[in-house]
PDB file of C-alpha atoms and ligand atoms in Angstrom:
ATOM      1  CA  UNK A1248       4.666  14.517  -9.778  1.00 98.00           C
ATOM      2  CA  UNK A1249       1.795  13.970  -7.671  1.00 98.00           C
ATOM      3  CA  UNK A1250       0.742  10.053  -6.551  1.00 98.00           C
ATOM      4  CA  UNK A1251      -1.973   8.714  -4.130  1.00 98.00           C
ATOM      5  CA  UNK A1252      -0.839   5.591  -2.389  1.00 98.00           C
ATOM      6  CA  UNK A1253      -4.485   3.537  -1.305  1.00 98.00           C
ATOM      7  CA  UNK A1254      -3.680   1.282   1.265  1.00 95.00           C
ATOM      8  CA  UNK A1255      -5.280  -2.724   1.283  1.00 98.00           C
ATOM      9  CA  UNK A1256      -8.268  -2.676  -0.228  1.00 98.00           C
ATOM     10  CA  UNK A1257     -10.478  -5.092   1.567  1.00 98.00           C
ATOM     11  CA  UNK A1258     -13.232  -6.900  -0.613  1.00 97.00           C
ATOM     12  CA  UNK A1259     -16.626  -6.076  -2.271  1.00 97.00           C
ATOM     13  CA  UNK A1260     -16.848  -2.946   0.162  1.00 97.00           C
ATOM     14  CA  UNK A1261     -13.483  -1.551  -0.398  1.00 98.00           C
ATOM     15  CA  UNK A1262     -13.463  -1.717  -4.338  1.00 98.00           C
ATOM     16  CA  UNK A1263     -17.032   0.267  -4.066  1.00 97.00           C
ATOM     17  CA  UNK A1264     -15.536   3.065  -2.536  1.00 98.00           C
ATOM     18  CA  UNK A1265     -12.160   3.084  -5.000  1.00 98.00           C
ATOM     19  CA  UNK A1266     -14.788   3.072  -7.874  1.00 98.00           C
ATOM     20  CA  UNK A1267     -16.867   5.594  -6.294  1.00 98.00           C
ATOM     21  CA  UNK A1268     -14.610   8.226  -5.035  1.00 98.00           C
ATOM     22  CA  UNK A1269     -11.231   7.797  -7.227  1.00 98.00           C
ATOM     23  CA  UNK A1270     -11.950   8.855 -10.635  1.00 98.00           C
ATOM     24  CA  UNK A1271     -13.359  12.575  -8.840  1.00 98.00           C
ATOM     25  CA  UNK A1272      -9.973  12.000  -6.452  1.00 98.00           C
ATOM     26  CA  UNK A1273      -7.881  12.236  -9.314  1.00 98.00           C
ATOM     27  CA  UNK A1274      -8.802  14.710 -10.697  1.00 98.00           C
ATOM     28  CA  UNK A1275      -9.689  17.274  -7.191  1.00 98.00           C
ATOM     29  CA  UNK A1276      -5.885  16.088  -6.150  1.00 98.00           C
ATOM     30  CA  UNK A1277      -4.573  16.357  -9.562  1.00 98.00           C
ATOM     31  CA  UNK A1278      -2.934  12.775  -9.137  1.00 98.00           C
ATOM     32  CA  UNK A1279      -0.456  11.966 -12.161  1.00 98.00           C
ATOM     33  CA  UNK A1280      -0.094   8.345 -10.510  1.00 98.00           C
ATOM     34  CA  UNK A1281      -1.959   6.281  -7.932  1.00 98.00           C
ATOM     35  CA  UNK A1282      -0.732   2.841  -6.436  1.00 98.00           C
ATOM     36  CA  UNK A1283      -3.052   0.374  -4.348  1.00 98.00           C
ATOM     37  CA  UNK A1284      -2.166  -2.661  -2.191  1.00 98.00           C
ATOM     38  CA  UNK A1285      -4.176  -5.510  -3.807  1.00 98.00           C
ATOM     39  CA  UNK A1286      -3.666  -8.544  -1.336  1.00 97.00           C
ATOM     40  CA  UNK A1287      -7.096  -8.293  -0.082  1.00 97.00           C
ATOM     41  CA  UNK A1288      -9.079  -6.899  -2.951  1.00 98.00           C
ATOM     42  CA  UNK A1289     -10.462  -9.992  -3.695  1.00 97.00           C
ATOM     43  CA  UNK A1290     -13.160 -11.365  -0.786  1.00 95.00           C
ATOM     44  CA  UNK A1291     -10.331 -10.274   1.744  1.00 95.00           C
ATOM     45  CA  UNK A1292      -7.781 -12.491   0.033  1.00 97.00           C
ATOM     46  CA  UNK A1293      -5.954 -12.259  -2.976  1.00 97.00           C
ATOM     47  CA  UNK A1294      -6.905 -11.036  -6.218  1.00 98.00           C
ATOM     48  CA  UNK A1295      -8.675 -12.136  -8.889  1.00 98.00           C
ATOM     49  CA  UNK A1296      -8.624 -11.216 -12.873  1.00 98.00           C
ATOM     50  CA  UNK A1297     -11.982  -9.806 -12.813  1.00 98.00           C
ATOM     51  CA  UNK A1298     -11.400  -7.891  -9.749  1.00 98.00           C
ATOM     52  CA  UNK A1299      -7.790  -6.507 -11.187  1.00 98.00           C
ATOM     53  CA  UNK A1300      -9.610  -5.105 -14.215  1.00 98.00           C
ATOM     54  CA  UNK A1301     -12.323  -3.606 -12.015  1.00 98.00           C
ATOM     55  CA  UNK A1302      -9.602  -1.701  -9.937  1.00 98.00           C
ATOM     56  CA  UNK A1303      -7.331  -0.276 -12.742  1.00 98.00           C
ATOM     57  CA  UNK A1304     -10.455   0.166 -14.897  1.00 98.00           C
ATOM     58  CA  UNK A1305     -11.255   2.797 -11.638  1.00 98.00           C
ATOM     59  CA  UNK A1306      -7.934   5.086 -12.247  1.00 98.00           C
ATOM     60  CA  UNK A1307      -4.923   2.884 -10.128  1.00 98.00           C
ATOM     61  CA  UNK A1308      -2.088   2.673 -12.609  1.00 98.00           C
ATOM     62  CA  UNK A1309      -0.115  -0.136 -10.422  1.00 98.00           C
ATOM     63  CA  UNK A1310      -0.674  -2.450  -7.486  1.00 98.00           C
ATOM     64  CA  UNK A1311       1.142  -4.006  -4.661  1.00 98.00           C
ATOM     65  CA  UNK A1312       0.848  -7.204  -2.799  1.00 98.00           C
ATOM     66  CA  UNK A1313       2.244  -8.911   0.232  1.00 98.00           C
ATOM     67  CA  UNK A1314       1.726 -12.546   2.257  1.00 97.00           C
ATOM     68  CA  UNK A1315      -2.002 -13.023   0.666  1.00 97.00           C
ATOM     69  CA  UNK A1316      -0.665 -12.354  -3.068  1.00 97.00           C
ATOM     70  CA  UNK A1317      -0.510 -15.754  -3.434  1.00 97.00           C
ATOM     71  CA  UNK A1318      -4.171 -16.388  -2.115  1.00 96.00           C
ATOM     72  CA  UNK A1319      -5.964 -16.828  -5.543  1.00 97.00           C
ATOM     73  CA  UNK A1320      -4.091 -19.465  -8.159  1.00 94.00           C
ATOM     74  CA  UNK A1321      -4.337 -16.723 -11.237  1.00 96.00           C
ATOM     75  CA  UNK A1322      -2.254 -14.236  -9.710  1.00 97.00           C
ATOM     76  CA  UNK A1323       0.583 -16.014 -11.327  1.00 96.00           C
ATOM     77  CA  UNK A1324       0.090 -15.097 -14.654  1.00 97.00           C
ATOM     78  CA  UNK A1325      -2.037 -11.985 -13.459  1.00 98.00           C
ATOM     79  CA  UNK A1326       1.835 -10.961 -11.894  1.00 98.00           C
ATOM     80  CA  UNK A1327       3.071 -11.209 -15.922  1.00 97.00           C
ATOM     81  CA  UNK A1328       0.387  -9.686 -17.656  1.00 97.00           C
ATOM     82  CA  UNK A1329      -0.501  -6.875 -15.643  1.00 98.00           C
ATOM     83  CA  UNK A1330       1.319  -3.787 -13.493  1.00 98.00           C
ATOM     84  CA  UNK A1331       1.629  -5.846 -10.182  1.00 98.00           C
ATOM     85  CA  UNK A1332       4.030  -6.560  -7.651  1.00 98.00           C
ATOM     86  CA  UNK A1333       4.610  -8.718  -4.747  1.00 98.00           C
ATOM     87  CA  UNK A1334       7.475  -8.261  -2.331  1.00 98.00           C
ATOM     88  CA  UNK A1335      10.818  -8.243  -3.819  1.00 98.00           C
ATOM     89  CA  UNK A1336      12.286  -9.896  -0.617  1.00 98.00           C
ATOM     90  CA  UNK A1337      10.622 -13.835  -1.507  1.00 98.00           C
ATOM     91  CA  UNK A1338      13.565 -16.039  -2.712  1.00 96.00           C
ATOM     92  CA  UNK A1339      14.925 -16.111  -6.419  1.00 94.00           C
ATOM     93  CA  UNK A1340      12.768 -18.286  -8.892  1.00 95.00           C
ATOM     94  CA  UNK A1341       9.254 -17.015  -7.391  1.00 97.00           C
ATOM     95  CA  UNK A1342       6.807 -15.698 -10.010  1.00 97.00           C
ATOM     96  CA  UNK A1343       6.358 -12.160 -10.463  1.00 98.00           C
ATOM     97  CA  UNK A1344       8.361  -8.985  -9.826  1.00 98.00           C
ATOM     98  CA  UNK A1345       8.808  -6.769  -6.815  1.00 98.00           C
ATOM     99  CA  UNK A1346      10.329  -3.688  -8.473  1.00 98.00           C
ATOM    100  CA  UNK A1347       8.797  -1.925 -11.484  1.00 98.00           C
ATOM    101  CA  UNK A1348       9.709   1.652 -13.224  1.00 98.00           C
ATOM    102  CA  UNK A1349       7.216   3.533 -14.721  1.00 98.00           C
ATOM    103  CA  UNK A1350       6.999   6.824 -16.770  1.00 98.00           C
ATOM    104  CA  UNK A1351       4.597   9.091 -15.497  1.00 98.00           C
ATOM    105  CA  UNK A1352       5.293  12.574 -17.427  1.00 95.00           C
ATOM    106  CA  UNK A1353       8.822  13.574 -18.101  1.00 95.00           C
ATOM    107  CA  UNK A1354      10.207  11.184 -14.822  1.00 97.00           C
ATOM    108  CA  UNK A1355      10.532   7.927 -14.098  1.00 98.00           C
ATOM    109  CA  UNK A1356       8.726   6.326 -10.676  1.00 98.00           C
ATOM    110  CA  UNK A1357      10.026   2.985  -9.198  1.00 98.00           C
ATOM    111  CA  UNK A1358       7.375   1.369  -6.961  1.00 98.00           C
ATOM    112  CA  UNK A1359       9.346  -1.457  -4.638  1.00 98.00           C
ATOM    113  CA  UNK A1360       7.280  -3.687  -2.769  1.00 98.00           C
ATOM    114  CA  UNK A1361       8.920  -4.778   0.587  1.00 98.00           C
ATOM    115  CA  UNK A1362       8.002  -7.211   3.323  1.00 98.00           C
ATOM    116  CA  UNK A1363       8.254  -7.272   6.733  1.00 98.00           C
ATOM    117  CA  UNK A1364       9.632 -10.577   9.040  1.00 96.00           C
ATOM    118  CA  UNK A1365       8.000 -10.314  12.019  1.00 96.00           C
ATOM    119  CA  UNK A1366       4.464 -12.766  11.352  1.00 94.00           C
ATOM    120  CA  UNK A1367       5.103 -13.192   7.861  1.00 95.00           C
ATOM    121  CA  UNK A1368       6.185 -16.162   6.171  1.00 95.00           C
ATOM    122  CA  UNK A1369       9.992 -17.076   5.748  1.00 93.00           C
ATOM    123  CA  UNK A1370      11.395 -14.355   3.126  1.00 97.00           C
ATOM    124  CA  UNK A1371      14.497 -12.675   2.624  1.00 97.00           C
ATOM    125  CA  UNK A1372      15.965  -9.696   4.743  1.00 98.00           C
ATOM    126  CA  UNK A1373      13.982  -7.380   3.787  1.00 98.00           C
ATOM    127  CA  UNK A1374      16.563  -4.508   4.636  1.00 98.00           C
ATOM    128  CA  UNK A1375      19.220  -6.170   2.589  1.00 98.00           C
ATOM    129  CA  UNK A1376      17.544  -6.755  -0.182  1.00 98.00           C
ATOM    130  CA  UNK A1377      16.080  -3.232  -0.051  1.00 98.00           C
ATOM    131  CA  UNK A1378      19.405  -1.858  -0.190  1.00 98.00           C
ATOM    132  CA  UNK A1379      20.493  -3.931  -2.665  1.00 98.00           C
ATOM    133  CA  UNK A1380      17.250  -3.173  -5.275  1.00 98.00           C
ATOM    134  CA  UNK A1381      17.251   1.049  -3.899  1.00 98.00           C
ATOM    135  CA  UNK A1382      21.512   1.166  -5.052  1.00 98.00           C
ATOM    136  CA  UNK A1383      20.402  -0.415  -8.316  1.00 98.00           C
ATOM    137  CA  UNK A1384      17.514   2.001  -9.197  1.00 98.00           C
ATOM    138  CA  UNK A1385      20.274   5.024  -8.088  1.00 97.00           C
ATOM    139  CA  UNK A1386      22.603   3.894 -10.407  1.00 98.00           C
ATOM    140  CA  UNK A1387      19.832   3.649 -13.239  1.00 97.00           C
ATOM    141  CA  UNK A1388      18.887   7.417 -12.118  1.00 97.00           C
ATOM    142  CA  UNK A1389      15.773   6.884 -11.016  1.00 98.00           C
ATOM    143  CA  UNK A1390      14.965   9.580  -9.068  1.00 97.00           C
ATOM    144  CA  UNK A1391      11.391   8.943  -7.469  1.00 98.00           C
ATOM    145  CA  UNK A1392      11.653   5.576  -5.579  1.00 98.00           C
ATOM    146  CA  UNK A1393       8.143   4.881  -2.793  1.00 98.00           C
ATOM    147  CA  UNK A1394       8.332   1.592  -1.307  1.00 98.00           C
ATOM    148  CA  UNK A1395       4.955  -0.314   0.165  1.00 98.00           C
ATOM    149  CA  UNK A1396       6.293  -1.512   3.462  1.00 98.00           C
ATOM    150  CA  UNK A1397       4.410  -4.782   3.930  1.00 98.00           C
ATOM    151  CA  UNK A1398       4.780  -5.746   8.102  1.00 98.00           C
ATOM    152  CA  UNK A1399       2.811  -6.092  10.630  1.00 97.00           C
ATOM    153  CA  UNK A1400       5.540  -4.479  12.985  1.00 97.00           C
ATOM    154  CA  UNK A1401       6.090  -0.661  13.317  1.00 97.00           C
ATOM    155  CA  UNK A1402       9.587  -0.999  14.698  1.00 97.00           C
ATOM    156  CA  UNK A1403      10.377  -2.805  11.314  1.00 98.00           C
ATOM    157  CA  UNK A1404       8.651   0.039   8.897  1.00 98.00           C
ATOM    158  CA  UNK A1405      10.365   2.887  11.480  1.00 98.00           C
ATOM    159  CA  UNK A1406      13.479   1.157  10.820  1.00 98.00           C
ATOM    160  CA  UNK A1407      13.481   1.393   7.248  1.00 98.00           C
ATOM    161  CA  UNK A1408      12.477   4.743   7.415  1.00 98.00           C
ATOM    162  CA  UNK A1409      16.156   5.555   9.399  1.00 97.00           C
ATOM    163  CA  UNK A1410      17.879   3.493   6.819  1.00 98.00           C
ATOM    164  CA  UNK A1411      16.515   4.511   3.660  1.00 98.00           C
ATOM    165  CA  UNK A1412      15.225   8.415   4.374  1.00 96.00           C
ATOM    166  CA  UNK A1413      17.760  10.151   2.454  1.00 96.00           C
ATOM    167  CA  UNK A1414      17.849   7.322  -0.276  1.00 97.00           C
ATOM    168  CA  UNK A1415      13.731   6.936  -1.373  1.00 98.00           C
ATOM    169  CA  UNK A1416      10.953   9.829  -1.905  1.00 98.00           C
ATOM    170  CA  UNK A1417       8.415   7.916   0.405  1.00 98.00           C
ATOM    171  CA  UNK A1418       7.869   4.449   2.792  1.00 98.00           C
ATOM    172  CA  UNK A1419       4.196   3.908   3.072  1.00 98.00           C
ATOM    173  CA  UNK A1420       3.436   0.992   5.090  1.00 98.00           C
ATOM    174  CA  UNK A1421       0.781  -1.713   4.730  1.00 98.00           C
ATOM    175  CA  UNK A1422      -1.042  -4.526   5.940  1.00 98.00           C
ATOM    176  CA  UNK A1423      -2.341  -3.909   9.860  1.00 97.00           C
ATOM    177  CA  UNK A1424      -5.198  -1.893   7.985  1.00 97.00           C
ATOM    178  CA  UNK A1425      -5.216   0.250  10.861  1.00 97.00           C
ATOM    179  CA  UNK A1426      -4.180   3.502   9.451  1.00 97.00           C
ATOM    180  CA  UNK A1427      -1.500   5.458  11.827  1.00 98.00           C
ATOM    181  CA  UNK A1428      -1.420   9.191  11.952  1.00 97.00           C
ATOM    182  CA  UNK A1429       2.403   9.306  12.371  1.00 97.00           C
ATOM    183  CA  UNK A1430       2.347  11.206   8.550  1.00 97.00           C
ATOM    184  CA  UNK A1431       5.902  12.793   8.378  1.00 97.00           C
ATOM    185  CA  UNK A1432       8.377  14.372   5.826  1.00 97.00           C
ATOM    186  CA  UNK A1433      12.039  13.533   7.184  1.00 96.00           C
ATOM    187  CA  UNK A1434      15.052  14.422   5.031  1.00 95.00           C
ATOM    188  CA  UNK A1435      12.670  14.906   1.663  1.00 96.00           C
ATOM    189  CA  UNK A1436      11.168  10.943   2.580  1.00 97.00           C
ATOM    190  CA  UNK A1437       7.633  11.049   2.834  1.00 98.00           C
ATOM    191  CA  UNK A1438       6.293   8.062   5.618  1.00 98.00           C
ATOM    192  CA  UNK A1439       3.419   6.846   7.690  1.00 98.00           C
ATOM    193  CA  UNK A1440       3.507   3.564   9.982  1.00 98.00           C
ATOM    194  CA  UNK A1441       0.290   2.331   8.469  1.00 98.00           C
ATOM    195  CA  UNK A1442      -2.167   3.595   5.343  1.00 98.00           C
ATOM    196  CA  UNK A1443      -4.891   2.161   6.901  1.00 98.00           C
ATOM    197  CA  UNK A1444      -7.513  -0.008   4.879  1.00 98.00           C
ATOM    198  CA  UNK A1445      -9.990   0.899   2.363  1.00 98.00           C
ATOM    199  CA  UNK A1446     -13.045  -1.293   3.070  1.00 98.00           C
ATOM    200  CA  UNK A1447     -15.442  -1.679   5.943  1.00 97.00           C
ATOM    201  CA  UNK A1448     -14.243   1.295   9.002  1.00 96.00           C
ATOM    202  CA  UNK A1449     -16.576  -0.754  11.479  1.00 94.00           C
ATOM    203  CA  UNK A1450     -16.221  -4.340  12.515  1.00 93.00           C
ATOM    204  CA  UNK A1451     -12.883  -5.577  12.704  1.00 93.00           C
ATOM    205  CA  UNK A1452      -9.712  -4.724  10.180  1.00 94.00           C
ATOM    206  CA  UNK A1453     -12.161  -5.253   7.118  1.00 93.00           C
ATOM    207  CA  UNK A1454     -13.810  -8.519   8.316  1.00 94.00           C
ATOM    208  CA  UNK A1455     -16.995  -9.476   9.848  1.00 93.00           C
ATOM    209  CA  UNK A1456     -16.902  -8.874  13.679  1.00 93.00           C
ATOM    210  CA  UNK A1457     -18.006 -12.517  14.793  1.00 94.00           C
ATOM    211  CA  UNK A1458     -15.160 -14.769  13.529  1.00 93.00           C
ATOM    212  CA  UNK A1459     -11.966 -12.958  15.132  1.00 94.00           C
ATOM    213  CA  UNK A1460     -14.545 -12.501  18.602  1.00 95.00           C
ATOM    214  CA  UNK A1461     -15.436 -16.829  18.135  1.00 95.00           C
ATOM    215  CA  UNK A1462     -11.472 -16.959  17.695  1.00 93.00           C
ATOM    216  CA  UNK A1463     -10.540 -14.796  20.677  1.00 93.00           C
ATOM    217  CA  UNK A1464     -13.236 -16.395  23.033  1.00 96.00           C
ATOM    218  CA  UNK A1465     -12.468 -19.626  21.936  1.00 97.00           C
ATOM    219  CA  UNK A1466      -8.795 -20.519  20.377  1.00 96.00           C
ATOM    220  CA  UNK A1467     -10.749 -22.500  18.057  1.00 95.00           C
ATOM    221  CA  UNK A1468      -9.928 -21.386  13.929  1.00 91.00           C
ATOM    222  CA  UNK A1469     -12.716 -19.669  11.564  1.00 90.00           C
ATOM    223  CA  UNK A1470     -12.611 -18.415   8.081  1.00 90.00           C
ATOM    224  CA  UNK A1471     -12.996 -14.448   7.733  1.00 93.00           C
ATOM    225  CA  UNK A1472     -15.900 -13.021   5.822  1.00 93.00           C
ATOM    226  CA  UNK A1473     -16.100  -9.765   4.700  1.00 95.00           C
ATOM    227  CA  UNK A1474     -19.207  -8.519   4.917  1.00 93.00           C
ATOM    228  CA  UNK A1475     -21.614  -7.245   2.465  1.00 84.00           C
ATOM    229  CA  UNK A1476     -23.160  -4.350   4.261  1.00 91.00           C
ATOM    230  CA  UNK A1477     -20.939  -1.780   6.430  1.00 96.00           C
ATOM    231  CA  UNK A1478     -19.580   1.315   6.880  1.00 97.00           C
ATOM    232  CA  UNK A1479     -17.025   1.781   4.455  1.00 97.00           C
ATOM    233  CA  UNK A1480     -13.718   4.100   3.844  1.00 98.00           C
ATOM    234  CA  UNK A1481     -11.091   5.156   1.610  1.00 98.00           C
ATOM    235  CA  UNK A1482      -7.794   5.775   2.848  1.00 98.00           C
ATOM    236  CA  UNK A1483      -5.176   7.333   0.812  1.00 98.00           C
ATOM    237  CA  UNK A1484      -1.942   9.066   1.385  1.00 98.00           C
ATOM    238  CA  UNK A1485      -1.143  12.192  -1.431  1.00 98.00           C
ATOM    239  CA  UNK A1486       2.366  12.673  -1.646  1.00 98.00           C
ATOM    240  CA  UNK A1487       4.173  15.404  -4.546  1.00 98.00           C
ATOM    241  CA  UNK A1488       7.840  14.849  -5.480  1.00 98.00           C
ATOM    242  CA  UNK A1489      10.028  17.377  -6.711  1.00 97.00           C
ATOM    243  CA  UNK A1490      13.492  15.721  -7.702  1.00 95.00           C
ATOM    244  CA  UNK A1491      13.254  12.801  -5.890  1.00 97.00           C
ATOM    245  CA  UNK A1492      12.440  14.665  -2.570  1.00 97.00           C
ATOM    246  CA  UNK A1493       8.644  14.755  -1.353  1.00 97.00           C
ATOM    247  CA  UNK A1494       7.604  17.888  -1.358  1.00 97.00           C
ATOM    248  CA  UNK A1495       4.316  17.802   1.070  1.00 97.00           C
ATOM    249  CA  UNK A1496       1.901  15.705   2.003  1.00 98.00           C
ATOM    250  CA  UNK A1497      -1.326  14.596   3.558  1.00 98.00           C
ATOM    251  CA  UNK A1498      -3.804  11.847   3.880  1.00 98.00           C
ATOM    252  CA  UNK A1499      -7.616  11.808   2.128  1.00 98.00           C
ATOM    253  CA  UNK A1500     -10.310   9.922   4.180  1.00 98.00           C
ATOM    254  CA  UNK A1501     -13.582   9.367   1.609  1.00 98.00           C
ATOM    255  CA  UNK A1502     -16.694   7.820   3.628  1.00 98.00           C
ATOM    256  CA  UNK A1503     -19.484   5.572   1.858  1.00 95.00           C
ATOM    257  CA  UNK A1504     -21.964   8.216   3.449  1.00 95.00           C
ATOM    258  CA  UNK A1505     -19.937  10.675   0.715  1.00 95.00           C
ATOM    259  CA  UNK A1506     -17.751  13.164   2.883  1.00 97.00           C
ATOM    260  CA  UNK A1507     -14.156  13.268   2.146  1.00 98.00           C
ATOM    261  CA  UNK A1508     -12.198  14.782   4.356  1.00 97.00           C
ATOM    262  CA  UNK A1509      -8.125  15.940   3.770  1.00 97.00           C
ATOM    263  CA  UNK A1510      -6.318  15.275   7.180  1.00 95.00           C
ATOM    264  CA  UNK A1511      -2.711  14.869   8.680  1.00 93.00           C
ATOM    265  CA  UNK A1512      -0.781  17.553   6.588  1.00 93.00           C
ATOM    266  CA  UNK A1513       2.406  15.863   6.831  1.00 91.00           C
ATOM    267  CA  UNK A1514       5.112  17.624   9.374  1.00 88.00           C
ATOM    268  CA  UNK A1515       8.497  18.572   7.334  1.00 89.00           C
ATOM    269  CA  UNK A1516      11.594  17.266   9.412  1.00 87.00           C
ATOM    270  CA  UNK A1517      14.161  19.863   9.008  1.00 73.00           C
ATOM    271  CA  UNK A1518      17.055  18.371   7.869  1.00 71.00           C
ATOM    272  CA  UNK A1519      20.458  18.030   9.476  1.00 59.00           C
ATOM    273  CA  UNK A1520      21.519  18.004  13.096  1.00 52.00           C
ATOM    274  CA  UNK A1521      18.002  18.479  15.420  1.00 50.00           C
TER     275      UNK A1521
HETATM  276 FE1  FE2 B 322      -0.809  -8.586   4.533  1.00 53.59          FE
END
């Protein structure tokens, strides 16, 4: 099976470019499946209903969250009614799900949405409960397991890779927006550090310039804006399993201007002893 993995889509801008470049992406990459981090989608925080029909209506089949899902009020039912996740690692008794299985073909795919400790609110280990959720979904035979790495650190999301590589098909992480060109295949698991964002490539990680500069300069708080007008990106990685095991890989930059560009052919690992 073939899936593209979008990283956070960042406001007006970045759900222009999903609805302009991914229904030709899916079919030029022959995607089966394609998964999206939502946290952001919606003015930089959260998501709303509106903005989740406008994004699956597009061609993503399944989103993932992280510490913003909880940004807009309706994203508790939204979590119910629709194929989102938020990380699996937030305490028992907390709306919404952070593992869901999905048929796409003859196989099953789990998507598990993780999150990271360092900078992020008070959750559970994410590395236990990761193990915990990945020996479950073995036992069910799942095959194809990707987990969205949600951290801001990239010892954390390195980490996991180590732990989990010969366990999951692929650890994409999220939420720096800064996309990291560390692409790699290691023991059939596909990873990158960081998807990058799909939104505005210019100012600073999807928001207008001015208020992180004022906050920098100053000390002083300000509310991000995204801005209307910029030069926007998609980011996505394309990964193919075969049998649980990614098979290859690479990344697809799309520009507002139109180019698209296929880039970082991931590097196979051989396995065993280096
Ligand atoms: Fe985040």
């Amino acid at each position: 099976m073939r899936i593209g993995f979008i990283g956070d889509i960042v406001g007006r801008p970045g759900r222009r470019m999903v609805r302009q470049f991914l229904p030709k992406l899916r079919e030029s990459e022959t995607l089966d499946f394609v998964i999206a981090n939502y946290e952001n989608a919606s003015h930089g925080f959260g998501l709303t209903e509106k903005n989740a029909k406008e994004l699956f209506a597009a061609g993503i089949d399944a989103m993932t969250g992280g510490n913003h899902t909880w940004d807009k009020k309706e994203i508790k039912g939204l979590l119910e009614s629709m194929p989102l996740l938020r990380p699996v690692n937030y305490p028992e008794g907390v709306p919404g799900r952070g593992v869901r299985t999905f048929q796409v073909g003859e196989e099953r795919l789990a998507v598990v949405n993780l999150m990271g400790h360092y900078g992020m609110p008070m959750v559970d280990n994410p590395f236990i409960v990761v193990n915990r959720v990945v020996e479950v979904l073995r036992a069910e035979g799942v095959a194809n397991i990707l987990v969205d790495m949600h951290a801001e650190a990239t010892s954390e999301k390195r980490a996991l890779l180590m732990m989990l590589k010969d366990k999951v098909s692929a650890i994409f992480g999220t939420h720096t927006h800064v996309g990291t060109d560390d692409l790699v295949i290691d023991h059939g698991c596909a990873y990158v550090t960081d998807v990058g964002l799909t939104g505005c490539r210019d100012n600073v990680i999807g928001m207008d310039a001015k208020v992180p500069i004022e906050r920098f300069l100053t000390g002083l708080p300000g509310r991000f804006e995204v801005p209307d007008k910029c030069r926007a990106i998609l980011q996505m990685v394309v990964v193919e399993f075969k049998e649980g095991r990614a098979v290859s890989a690479y990344k697809v930059r799309a520009y507002g201007e139109g180019e698209v560009e296929r880039t970082l052919k991931a590097r196979i690992e051989a396995r065993g002893e280096a």
